[in-house]
mmCIF file of C-alpha atoms in Angstrom:
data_model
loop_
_atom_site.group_PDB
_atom_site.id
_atom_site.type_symbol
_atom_site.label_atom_id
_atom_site.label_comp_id
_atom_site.label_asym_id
_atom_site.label_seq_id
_atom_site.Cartn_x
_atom_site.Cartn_y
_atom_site.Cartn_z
ATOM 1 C CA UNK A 14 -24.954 -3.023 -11.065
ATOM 2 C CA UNK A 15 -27.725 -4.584 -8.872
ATOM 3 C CA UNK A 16 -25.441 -7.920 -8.887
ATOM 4 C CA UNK A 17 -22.251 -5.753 -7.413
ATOM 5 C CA UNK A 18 -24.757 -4.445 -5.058
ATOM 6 C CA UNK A 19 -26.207 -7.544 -3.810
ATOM 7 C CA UNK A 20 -22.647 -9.177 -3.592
ATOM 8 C CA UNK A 21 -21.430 -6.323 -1.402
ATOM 9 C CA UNK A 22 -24.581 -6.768 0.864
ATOM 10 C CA UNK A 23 -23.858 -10.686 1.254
ATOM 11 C CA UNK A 24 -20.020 -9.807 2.189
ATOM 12 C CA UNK A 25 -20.625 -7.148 4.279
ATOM 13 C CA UNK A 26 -23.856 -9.408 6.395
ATOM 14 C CA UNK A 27 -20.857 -12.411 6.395
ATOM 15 C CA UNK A 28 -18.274 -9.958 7.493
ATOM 16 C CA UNK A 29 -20.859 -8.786 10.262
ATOM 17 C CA UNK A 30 -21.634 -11.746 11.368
ATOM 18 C CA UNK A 31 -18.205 -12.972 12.146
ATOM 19 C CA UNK A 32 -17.146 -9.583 13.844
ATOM 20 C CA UNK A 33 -20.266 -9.936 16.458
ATOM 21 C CA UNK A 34 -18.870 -13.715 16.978
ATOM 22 C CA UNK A 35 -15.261 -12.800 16.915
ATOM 23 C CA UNK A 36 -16.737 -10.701 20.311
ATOM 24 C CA UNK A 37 -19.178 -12.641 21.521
ATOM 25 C CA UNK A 38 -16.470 -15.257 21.716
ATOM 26 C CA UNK A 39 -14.631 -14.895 25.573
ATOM 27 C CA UNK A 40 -18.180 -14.023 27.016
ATOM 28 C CA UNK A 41 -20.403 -16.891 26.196
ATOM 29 C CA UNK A 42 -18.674 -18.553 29.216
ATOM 30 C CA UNK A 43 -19.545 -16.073 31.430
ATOM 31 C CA UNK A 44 -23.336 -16.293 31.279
ATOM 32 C CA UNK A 45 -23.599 -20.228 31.272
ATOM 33 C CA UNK A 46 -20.491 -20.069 34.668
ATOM 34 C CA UNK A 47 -23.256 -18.248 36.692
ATOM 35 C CA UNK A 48 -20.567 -15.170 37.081
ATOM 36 C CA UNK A 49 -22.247 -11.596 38.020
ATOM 37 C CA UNK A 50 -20.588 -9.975 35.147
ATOM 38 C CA UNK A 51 -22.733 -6.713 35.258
ATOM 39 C CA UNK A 52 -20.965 -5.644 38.391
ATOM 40 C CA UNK A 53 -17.584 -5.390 36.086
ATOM 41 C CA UNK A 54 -16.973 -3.059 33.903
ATOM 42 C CA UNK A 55 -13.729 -2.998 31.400
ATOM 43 C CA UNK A 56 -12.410 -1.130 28.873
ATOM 44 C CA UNK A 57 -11.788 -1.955 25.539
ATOM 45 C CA UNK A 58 -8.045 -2.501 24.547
ATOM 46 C CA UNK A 59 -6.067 -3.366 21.808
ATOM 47 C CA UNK A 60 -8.248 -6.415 19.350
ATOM 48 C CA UNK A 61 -11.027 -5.795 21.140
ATOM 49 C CA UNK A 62 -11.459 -2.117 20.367
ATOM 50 C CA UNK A 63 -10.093 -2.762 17.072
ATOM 51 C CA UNK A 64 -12.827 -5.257 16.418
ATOM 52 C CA UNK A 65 -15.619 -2.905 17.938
ATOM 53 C CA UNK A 66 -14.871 -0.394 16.156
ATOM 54 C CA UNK A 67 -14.793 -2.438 12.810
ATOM 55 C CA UNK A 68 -18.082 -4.056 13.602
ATOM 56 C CA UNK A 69 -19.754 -0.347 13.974
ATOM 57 C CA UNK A 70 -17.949 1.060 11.202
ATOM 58 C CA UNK A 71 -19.442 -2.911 8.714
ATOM 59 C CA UNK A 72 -22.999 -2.004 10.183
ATOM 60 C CA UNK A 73 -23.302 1.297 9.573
ATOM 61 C CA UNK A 74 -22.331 0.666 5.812
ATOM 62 C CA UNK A 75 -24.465 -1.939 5.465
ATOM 63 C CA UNK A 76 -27.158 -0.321 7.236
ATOM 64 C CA UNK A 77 -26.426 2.765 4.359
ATOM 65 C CA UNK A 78 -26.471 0.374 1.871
ATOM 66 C CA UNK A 79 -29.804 -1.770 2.310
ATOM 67 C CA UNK A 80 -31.123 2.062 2.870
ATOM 68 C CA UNK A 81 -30.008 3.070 -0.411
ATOM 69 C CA UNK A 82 -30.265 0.152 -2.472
ATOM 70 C CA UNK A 83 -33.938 0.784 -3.915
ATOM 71 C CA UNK A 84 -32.468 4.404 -4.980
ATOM 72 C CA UNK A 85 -29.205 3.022 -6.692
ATOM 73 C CA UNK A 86 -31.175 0.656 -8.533
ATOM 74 C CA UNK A 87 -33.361 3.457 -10.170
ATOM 75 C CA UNK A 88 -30.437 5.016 -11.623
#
């Protein structure tokens, strides 16, 4: 059980971390341009609300998981 555990903690960090660059992606561009971005504000739509919620829905699990993992492993 603790190896089906750890597994679903790598997959889950991996997962994370490609959601936060999948994101991070269109507005790394931004900062290094010398734009004022923190006069705009957007929205979310479409993939990029899709992929914001996904990356809070993969965190919180994880989150859960590293929480609980001391407790699971008692059992």
């Amino acid at each position: 059980m603790q190896t089906y555990l750890f597994s679903a903690e790598v997959v889950l960090g991996i997962a994370l971390i490609a959601l936060v660059l999948l994101q991070a992606k269109g507005n790394s561009a931004s900062v290094l341009g010398g734009r004022n971005t923190s006069a705009a504000y957007r929205t979310r739509r479409g993939v990029e609300k899709t992929l914001f919620s996904v990356t809070i829905v993969i965190a919180s699990v994880l989150i859960l998981l590293a929480l609980l993992h001391p407790f699971l492993l008692t059992v």
